[in-house]
Tab-separated table of C-alpha atoms in Angstrom:
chain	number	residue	atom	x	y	z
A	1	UNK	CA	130.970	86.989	112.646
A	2	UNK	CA	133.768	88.286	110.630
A	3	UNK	CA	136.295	90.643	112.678
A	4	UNK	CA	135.996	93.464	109.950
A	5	UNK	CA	132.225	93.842	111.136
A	6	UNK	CA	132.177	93.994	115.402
A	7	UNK	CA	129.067	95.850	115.272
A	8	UNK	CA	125.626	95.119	113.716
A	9	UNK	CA	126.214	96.177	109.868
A	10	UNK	CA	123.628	97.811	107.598
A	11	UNK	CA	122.731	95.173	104.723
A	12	UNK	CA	122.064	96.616	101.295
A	13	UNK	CA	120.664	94.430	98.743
A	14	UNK	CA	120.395	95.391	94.881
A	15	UNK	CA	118.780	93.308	92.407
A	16	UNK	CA	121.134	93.998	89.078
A	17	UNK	CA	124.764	95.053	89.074
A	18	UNK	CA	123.526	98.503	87.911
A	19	UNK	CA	122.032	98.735	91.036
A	20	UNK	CA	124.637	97.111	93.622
A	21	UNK	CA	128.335	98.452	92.082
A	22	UNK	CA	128.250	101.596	92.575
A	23	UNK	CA	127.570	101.086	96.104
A	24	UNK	CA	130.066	98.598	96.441
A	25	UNK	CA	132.670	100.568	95.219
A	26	UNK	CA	131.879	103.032	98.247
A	27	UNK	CA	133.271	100.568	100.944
A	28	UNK	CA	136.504	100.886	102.702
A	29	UNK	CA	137.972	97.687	103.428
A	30	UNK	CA	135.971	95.308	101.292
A	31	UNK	CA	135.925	92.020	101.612
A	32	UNK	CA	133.758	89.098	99.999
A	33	UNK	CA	131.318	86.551	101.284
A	34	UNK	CA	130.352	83.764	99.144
A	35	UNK	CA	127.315	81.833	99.948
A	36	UNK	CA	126.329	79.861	96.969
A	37	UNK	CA	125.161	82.122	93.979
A	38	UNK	CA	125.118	85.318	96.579
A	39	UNK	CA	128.055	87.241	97.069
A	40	UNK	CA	128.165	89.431	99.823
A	41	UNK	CA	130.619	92.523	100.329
A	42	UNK	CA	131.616	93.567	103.489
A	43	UNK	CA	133.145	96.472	104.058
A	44	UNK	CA	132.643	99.898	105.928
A	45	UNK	CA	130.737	103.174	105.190
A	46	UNK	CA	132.681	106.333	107.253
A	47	UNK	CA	133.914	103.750	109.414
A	48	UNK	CA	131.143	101.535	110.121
A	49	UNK	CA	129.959	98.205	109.087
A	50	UNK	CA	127.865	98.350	105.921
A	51	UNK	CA	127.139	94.403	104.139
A	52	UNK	CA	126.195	95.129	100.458
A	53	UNK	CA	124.714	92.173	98.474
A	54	UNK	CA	123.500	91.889	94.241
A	55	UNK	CA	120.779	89.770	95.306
A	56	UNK	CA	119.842	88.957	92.156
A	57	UNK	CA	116.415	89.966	89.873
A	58	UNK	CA	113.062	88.525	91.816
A	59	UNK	CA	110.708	87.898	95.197
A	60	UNK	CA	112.743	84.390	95.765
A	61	UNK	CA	116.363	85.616	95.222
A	62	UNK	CA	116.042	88.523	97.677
A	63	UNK	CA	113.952	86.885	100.476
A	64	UNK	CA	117.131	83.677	99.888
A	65	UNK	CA	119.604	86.722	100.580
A	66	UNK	CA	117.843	88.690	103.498
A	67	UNK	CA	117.557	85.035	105.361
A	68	UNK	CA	121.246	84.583	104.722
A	69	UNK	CA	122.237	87.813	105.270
A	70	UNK	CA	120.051	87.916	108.589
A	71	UNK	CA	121.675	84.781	109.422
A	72	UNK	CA	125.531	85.633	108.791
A	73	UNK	CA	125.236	89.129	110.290
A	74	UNK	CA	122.618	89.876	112.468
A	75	UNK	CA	122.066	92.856	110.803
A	76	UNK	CA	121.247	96.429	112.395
A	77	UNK	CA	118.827	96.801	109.165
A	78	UNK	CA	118.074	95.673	105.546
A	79	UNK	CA	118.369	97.979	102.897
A	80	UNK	CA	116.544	96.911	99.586
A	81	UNK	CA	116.590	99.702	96.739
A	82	UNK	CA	116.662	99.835	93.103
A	83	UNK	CA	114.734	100.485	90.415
A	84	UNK	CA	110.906	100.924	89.503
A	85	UNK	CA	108.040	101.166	87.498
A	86	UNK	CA	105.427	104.069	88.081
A	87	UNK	CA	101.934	103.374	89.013
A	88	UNK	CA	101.455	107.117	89.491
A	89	UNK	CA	100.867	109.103	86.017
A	90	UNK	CA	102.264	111.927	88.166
A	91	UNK	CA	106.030	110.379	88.461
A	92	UNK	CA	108.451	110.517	86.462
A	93	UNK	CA	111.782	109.427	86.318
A	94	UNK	CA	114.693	110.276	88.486
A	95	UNK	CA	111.635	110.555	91.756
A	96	UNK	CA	112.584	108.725	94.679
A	97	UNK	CA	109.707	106.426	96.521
A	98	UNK	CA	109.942	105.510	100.213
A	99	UNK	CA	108.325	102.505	100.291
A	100	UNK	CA	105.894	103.377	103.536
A	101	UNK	CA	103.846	100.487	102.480
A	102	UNK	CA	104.922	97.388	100.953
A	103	UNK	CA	102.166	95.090	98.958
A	104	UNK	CA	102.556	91.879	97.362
A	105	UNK	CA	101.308	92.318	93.821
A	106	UNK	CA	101.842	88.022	92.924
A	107	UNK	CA	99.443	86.287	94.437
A	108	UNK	CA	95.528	86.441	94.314
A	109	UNK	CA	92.714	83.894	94.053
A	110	UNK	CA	90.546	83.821	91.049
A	111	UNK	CA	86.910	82.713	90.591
A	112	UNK	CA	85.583	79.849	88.967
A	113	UNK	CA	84.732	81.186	85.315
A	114	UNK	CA	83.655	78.268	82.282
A	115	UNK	CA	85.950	77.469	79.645
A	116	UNK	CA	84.812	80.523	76.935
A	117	UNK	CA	84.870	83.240	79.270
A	118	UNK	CA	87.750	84.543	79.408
A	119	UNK	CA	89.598	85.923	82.624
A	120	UNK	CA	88.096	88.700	84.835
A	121	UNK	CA	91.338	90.185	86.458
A	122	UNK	CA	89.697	93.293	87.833
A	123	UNK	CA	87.869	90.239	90.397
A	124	UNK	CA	90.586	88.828	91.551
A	125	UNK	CA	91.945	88.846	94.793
A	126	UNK	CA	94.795	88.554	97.412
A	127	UNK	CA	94.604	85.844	100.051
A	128	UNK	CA	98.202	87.644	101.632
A	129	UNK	CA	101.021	85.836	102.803
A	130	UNK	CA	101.641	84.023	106.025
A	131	UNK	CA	103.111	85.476	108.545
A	132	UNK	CA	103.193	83.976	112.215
A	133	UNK	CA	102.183	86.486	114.966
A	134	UNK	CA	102.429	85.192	118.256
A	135	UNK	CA	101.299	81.500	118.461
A	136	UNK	CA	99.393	81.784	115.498
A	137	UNK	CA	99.312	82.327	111.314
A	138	UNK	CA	97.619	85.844	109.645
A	139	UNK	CA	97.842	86.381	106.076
A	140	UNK	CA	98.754	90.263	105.563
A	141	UNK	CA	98.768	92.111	102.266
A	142	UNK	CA	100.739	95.476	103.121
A	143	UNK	CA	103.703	94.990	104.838
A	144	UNK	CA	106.130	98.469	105.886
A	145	UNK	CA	109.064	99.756	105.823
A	146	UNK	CA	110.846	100.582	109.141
A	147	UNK	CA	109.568	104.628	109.779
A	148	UNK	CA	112.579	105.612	111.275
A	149	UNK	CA	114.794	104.834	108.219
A	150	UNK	CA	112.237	106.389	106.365
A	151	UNK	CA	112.256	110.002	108.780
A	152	UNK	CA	115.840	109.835	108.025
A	153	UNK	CA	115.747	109.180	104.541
A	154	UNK	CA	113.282	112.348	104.230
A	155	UNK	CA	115.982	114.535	105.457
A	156	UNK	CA	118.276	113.803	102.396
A	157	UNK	CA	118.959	116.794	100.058
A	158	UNK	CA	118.302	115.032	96.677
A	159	UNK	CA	117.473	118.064	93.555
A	160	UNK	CA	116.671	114.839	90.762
A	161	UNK	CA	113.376	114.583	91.279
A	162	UNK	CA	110.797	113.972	93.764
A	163	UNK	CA	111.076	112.727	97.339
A	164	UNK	CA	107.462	110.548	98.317
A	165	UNK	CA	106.501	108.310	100.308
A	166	UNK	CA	104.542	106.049	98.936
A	167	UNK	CA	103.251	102.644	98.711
A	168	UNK	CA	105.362	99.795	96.543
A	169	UNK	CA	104.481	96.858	94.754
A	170	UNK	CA	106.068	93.669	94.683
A	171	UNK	CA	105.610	90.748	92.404
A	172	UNK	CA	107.936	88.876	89.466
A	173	UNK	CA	105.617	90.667	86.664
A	174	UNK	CA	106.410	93.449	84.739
A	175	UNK	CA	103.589	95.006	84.151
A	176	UNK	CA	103.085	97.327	80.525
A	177	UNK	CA	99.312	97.347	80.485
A	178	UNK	CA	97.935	100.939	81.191
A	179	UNK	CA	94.417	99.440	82.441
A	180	UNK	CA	96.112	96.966	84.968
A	181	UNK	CA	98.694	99.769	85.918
A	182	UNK	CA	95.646	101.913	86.638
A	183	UNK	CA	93.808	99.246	88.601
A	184	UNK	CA	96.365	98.615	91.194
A	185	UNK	CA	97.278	101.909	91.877
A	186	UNK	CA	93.099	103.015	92.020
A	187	UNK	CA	92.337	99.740	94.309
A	188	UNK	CA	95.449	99.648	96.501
A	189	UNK	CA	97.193	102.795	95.885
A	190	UNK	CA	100.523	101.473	94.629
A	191	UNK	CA	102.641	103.956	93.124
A	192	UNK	CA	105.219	102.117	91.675
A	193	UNK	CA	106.079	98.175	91.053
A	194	UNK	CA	109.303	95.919	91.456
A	195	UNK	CA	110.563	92.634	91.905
A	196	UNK	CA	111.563	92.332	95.116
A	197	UNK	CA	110.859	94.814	98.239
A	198	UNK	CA	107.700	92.551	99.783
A	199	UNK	CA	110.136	89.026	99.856
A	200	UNK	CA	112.630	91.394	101.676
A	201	UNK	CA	110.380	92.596	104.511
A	202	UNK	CA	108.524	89.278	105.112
A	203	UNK	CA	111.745	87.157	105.704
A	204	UNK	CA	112.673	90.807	107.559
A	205	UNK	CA	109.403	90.892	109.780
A	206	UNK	CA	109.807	87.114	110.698
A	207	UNK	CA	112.780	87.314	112.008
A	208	UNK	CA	112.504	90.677	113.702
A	209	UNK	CA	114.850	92.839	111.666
A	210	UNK	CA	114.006	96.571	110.537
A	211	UNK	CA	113.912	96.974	106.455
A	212	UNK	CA	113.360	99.769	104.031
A	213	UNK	CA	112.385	99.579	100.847
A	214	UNK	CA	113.985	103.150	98.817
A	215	UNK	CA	112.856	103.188	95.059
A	216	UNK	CA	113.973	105.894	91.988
A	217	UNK	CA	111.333	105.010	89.173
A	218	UNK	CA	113.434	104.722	85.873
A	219	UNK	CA	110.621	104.067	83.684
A	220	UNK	CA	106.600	104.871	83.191
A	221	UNK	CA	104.308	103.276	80.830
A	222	UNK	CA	101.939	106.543	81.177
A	223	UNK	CA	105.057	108.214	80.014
A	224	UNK	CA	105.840	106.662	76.518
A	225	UNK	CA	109.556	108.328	76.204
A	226	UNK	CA	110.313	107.382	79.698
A	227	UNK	CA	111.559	104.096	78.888
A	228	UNK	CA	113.745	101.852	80.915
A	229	UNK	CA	116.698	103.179	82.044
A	230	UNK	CA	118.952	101.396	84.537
A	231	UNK	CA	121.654	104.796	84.674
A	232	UNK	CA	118.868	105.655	87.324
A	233	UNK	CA	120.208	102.552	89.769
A	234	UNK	CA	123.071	104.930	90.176
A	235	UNK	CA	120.730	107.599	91.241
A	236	UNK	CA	119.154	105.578	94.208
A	237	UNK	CA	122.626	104.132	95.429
A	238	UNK	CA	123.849	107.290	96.018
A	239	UNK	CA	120.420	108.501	97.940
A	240	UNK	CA	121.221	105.552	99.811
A	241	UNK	CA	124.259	106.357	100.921
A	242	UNK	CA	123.534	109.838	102.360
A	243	UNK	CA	120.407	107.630	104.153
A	244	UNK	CA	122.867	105.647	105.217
A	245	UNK	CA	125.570	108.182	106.258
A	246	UNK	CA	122.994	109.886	108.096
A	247	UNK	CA	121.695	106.550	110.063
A	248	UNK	CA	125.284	105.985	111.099
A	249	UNK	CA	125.508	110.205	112.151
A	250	UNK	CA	122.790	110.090	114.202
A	251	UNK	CA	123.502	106.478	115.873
A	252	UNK	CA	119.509	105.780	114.184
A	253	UNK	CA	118.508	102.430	115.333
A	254	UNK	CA	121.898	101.954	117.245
């Protein structure tokens, strides 16, 4: 382990550089990490160890830097946080989502349908992803977000917007249709979607590490003037750093 980190750091990961370098300009000390295409910062955050990583857009690139993150550091926790799209006609942007649950929103089975008729999306569904328990293999569709993170995350002042926990959505889709936004948030209750929280917290719960997932929705398709706006990555970062301000205050985890 590098000298500048002698405890267990706090890994942040953000997918797009308008969600990582704001962050990274918040670290005393950096220093950088290069593992292939992943660049990881390491630095400290009021005096402790804090790892932060652009992980890159997508389910692959951030479960490829959790495992190598995981594996470098032995982290105290992951961090993934960025943008999102609402699910929920009653966010807006600038709200913050706690991802309580995480669900994988990529992979589903489909029936057998004849050539002529068309999909039936509204049928499909999720076979889960593999996760060893024990000695043996259970496909799970909702995966969460560590609770205490998430009880100190609540305690952050933050006057943008609304604070809600809330289930996320994970897939590499970007999804614009109103009838399939309104389907997955009616059948599993997702209120907002991105690329990348459920990759973090299955590499995250097979190797025994606590994640969150911390969302600010900067666009909605129910909202047709709330168009994508990445200014809001800025937003989250700096909810994240009070989170993580606080988790170092009050030793959290430690």
């Amino acid at each position: 382990m590098n000298q500048n980190l002698d405890k267990k750091p706090i890994v942040i990961l953000g997918p797009m550089e308008s969600e990582s370098a704001w962050l990274i300009d918040q670290l005393d000390q950096p220093k950088e990490n290069v593992v292939g295409a992943y660049t990881f910062r390491e630095g400290r955050i009021d005096g402790y160890p804090v790892v932060v990583c652009q992980c890159y857009i997508g389910v692959v690139n951030s479960a490829a830097a959790t495992a190598l993150a995981i594996a470098r550091y032995d982290p105290l926790c992951v961090i993934i946080q960025g943008t999102s799209g609402a699910h929920d006609p009653e966010l807006h942007q600038g709200d913050i989502i706690l991802g309580e649950d995480l669900v994988e929103l990529g992979s589903f089975y489909t029936q057998h349908r004849d050539e002529g008729q068309g999909s039936a999306i509204f049928d499909w569904t999720q076979p889960g992803a593999e996760i060893k328990v024990n000695d043996g293999i259970e496909r799970v569709n909702v995966l969460h977000s560590d609770s205490r993170i998430l009880d100190v995350a609540d305690t952050v002042p933050y006057a943008e917007g609304r604070v809600k926990r809330g289930v996320i959505g994970a897939a590499d889709i970007w999804n614009r249709e109103l009838d399939v936004i309104a389907h997955l948030h009616r059948t599993l209750g997702t209120d907002c979607e991105e690329m990348e929280g459920f990759g973090v917290a299955q590499v995250c719960a097979q190797l025994g590490v606590p994640c969150a997932d911390i969302r600010v929705i900067s666009n909605s398709e129910w909202h047709p003037q709330e168009e994508f706006n990445e200014n809001y990555g800025e937003q989250c970062q700096m909810f994240v750093l009070h989170t993580v301000r606080r988790l170092i205050a009050d030793q959290t985890l430690l």
